[in-house]
Every structure is written in C-alpha cells, then in structure tokens.
Tab-separated table of C-alpha atoms in Angstrom:
chain	number	residue	atom	x	y	z
F	1	MET	CA	-107.249	-16.475	-24.353
F	2	LYS	CA	-106.889	-14.043	-21.440
F	3	THR	CA	-103.465	-15.490	-20.686
F	4	LYS	CA	-102.262	-14.843	-24.252
F	5	ILE	CA	-103.516	-11.258	-24.236
F	6	THR	CA	-101.955	-10.614	-20.831
F	7	THR	CA	-98.645	-12.092	-21.992
F	8	ILE	CA	-98.645	-9.949	-25.133
F	9	LEU	CA	-99.432	-6.811	-23.123
F	10	ILE	CA	-96.637	-7.544	-20.656
F	11	LEU	CA	-94.181	-8.079	-23.526
F	12	LEU	CA	-95.216	-4.827	-25.211
F	13	ILE	CA	-94.881	-2.872	-21.985
F	14	THR	CA	-91.437	-4.401	-21.392
F	15	VAL	CA	-90.286	-3.494	-24.909
F	16	PHE	CA	-91.487	0.105	-24.568
F	17	MET	CA	-89.876	0.494	-21.156
F	18	ASN	CA	-86.543	-0.833	-22.443
F	19	ALA	CA	-86.567	1.311	-25.593
F	20	GLN	CA	-84.360	4.167	-24.446
F	21	THR	CA	-83.606	7.276	-26.410
F	22	VAL	CA	-80.595	9.549	-26.689
F	23	VAL	CA	-82.788	12.521	-27.558
F	24	GLY	CA	-82.519	15.227	-24.923
F	25	LYS	CA	-79.996	17.440	-23.165
F	26	TRP	CA	-76.616	16.115	-22.028
F	27	ASN	CA	-73.850	17.522	-19.835
F	28	SER	CA	-70.357	17.388	-21.272
F	29	ARG	CA	-67.416	17.602	-18.866
F	30	ASP	CA	-64.008	19.182	-19.226
F	31	GLU	CA	-61.479	16.365	-19.499
F	32	LYS	CA	-58.947	18.085	-17.229
F	33	THR	CA	-61.167	19.405	-14.424
F	34	GLY	CA	-64.108	17.004	-14.579
F	35	GLU	CA	-66.455	19.997	-14.319
F	36	ILE	CA	-69.464	20.408	-16.598
F	37	ASP	CA	-68.355	22.773	-19.359
F	38	SER	CA	-71.244	22.600	-21.806
F	39	VAL	CA	-74.730	21.294	-22.449
F	40	VAL	CA	-75.393	19.468	-25.702
F	41	GLU	CA	-78.849	18.873	-27.138
F	42	ILE	CA	-79.375	15.709	-29.156
F	43	TYR	CA	-82.349	15.695	-31.477
F	44	GLU	CA	-83.778	13.552	-34.236
F	45	LYS	CA	-84.476	14.725	-37.777
F	46	ASN	CA	-85.471	12.487	-40.695
F	47	GLU	CA	-84.689	9.370	-38.629
F	48	LYS	CA	-81.119	10.528	-37.969
F	49	VAL	CA	-79.595	11.966	-34.818
F	50	PHE	CA	-77.800	15.314	-34.570
F	51	ALA	CA	-76.371	17.303	-31.658
F	52	LYS	CA	-75.533	20.928	-31.008
F	53	ILE	CA	-74.036	22.935	-28.156
F	54	ILE	CA	-76.824	24.852	-26.409
F	55	ASP	CA	-74.963	26.184	-23.370
F	56	ILE	CA	-71.381	26.820	-22.281
F	57	THR	CA	-70.787	27.308	-18.559
F	58	ASP	CA	-67.711	29.559	-18.782
F	59	PRO	CA	-68.906	33.097	-19.699
F	60	LYS	CA	-65.634	33.803	-21.535
F	61	LYS	CA	-66.022	30.703	-23.704
F	62	LYS	CA	-69.667	31.505	-24.539
F	63	VAL	CA	-68.410	33.964	-27.115
F	64	ALA	CA	-65.557	31.739	-28.378
F	65	LEU	CA	-65.224	31.210	-32.110
F	66	CYS	CA	-64.148	28.035	-33.846
F	67	THR	CA	-60.896	29.501	-35.163
F	68	LEU	CA	-59.402	26.073	-35.893
F	69	CYS	CA	-62.425	24.903	-37.895
F	70	THR	CA	-62.351	24.871	-41.670
F	71	GLY	CA	-64.963	25.571	-44.316
F	72	SER	CA	-68.340	26.970	-43.292
F	73	LYS	CA	-67.578	26.509	-39.564
F	74	LYS	CA	-64.456	28.698	-39.663
F	75	ASP	CA	-64.705	31.545	-37.131
F	76	LYS	CA	-68.302	30.679	-36.222
F	77	PRO	CA	-69.488	30.719	-32.576
F	78	ALA	CA	-69.070	27.440	-30.704
F	79	LEU	CA	-72.336	28.138	-28.872
F	80	GLY	CA	-75.075	26.815	-31.129
F	81	MET	CA	-72.652	24.812	-33.269
F	82	HIS	CA	-73.605	21.323	-34.410
F	83	ILE	CA	-71.116	18.712	-33.224
F	84	LEU	CA	-72.775	15.390	-34.176
F	85	TYR	CA	-74.246	14.699	-37.596
F	86	LYS	CA	-76.378	12.034	-39.291
F	87	LEU	CA	-76.118	9.185	-36.784
F	88	GLU	CA	-78.451	6.272	-37.477
F	89	GLN	CA	-79.800	3.870	-34.911
F	90	LYS	CA	-78.063	0.521	-35.445
F	91	SER	CA	-79.380	-1.323	-32.392
F	92	ASN	CA	-81.607	-0.668	-29.414
F	93	ASN	CA	-78.997	1.551	-27.751
F	94	LYS	CA	-76.328	2.386	-30.385
F	95	TRP	CA	-76.181	5.055	-33.111
F	96	SER	CA	-73.425	5.303	-35.719
F	97	GLY	CA	-72.679	6.009	-39.369
F	98	GLY	CA	-72.343	9.755	-38.983
F	99	TYR	CA	-69.569	12.082	-37.982
F	100	GLY	CA	-68.640	14.576	-35.311
F	101	LEU	CA	-66.799	17.859	-34.898
F	102	ASP	CA	-64.567	18.943	-32.023
F	103	PRO	CA	-64.808	22.767	-32.064
F	104	ARG	CA	-61.845	23.058	-29.675
F	105	LYS	CA	-59.513	21.487	-32.241
F	106	GLY	CA	-61.462	21.952	-35.472
F	107	ASN	CA	-61.287	18.220	-36.192
F	108	TYR	CA	-63.948	16.124	-37.893
F	109	PHE	CA	-64.086	12.433	-36.983
F	110	ASN	CA	-66.181	9.287	-37.233
F	111	VAL	CA	-68.343	8.736	-34.204
F	112	TYR	CA	-70.738	6.361	-32.547
F	113	ILE	CA	-72.817	6.897	-29.455
F	114	LYS	CA	-74.149	4.249	-27.133
F	115	LEU	CA	-76.599	4.566	-24.284
F	116	VAL	CA	-74.867	2.620	-21.506
F	117	LYS	CA	-77.444	3.593	-18.863
F	118	PRO	CA	-80.649	5.618	-19.212
F	119	ASN	CA	-78.744	8.735	-18.102
F	120	LYS	CA	-75.220	7.953	-19.337
F	121	LEU	CA	-74.076	8.206	-22.950
F	122	LYS	CA	-70.816	6.864	-24.353
F	123	VAL	CA	-69.445	9.039	-27.168
F	124	ARG	CA	-66.623	7.406	-29.147
F	125	GLY	CA	-64.762	9.476	-31.732
F	126	TYR	CA	-62.233	7.834	-34.026
F	127	ALA	CA	-60.355	8.082	-37.301
F	128	GLY	CA	-60.766	5.055	-39.529
F	129	ILE	CA	-61.616	2.286	-37.066
F	130	PRO	CA	-63.063	2.573	-33.540
F	131	LEU	CA	-59.982	0.880	-32.067
F	132	PHE	CA	-58.016	4.099	-32.630
F	133	GLY	CA	-60.077	6.725	-30.934
F	134	LYS	CA	-61.195	8.432	-27.787
F	135	THR	CA	-64.197	7.897	-25.538
F	136	ILE	CA	-65.985	10.448	-23.408
F	137	TYR	CA	-69.170	10.104	-21.389
F	138	TRP	CA	-72.056	12.518	-21.194
F	139	GLU	CA	-74.651	12.562	-18.427
F	140	ARG	CA	-78.275	13.452	-19.075
F	141	VAL	CA	-79.347	16.839	-17.716
F	142	GLN	CA	-81.720	16.241	-14.817
C-alpha cells in the first residue's frame, strides 16, 4: 500500500513539475540587431491566452502609433497594445487557434506559440497554413 501511494505521489509531482506555462513576461528581440526591443506580457483570461506590449526599450518608439493598423487599432499607441488573442492550449506546451497582430506592419495573422524550453517560447505567425509563415523566439524575462 505504501508503495502505491509513493508511486502516485511521485507521478503527481512529476506531472506538476513538467506542466509549464507561457504566462509571464517575455523579451522580444529586433530581427535586425538581435537586441531586446520590447517586453510582452502573456496572460490568461477565460481559459485563453492573450499578450500585450508592456515595455519598449527605445524611448522614441515608446510613443509610436500603429499608423498601419486598421479598424480600432488605427493610430493607437503600440505600447500597451494587444498582439496575441484567444490562444487555446492544445497540448502540454502548445497554444493555438487564435490570432496575432504585428503593430509594425499592421498585419493580422494566424499564430501558434510553443514552449520549447521553460524560458524560450516559439512564436509562429502564418497566413492560411503554418508552412507559410515566420517564426520568432521570445525569452522569458528573468
């Protein structure tokens, strides 16, 4: 009996330790320079994942507006803007089914995110099917 209880406890502890989350703050890097250009906060609401820009490192860009955006985002500040919407957890480390926004270009796109390491997040944006898209990686803020 003690062996069964111990085994169950070890399994539960292992499951909880392996259950990683994307919730938190992530550094996004400029594709050209490789330097951190913004901090994105991912949060959960109603069992879906969203993300917004909470800091921009370049003081000039902190006041930038999304001039290329359309609709309600048109000419709104990039700082504080939501960029990932309504992602649902599909597996232990992958969220998809929502969409994203690139405030630099004003484009909306399909997106999935995948936790590849506890502190490294793969963000894949695409139009139509994931084969035709672009991948970036975010690192968790330490």
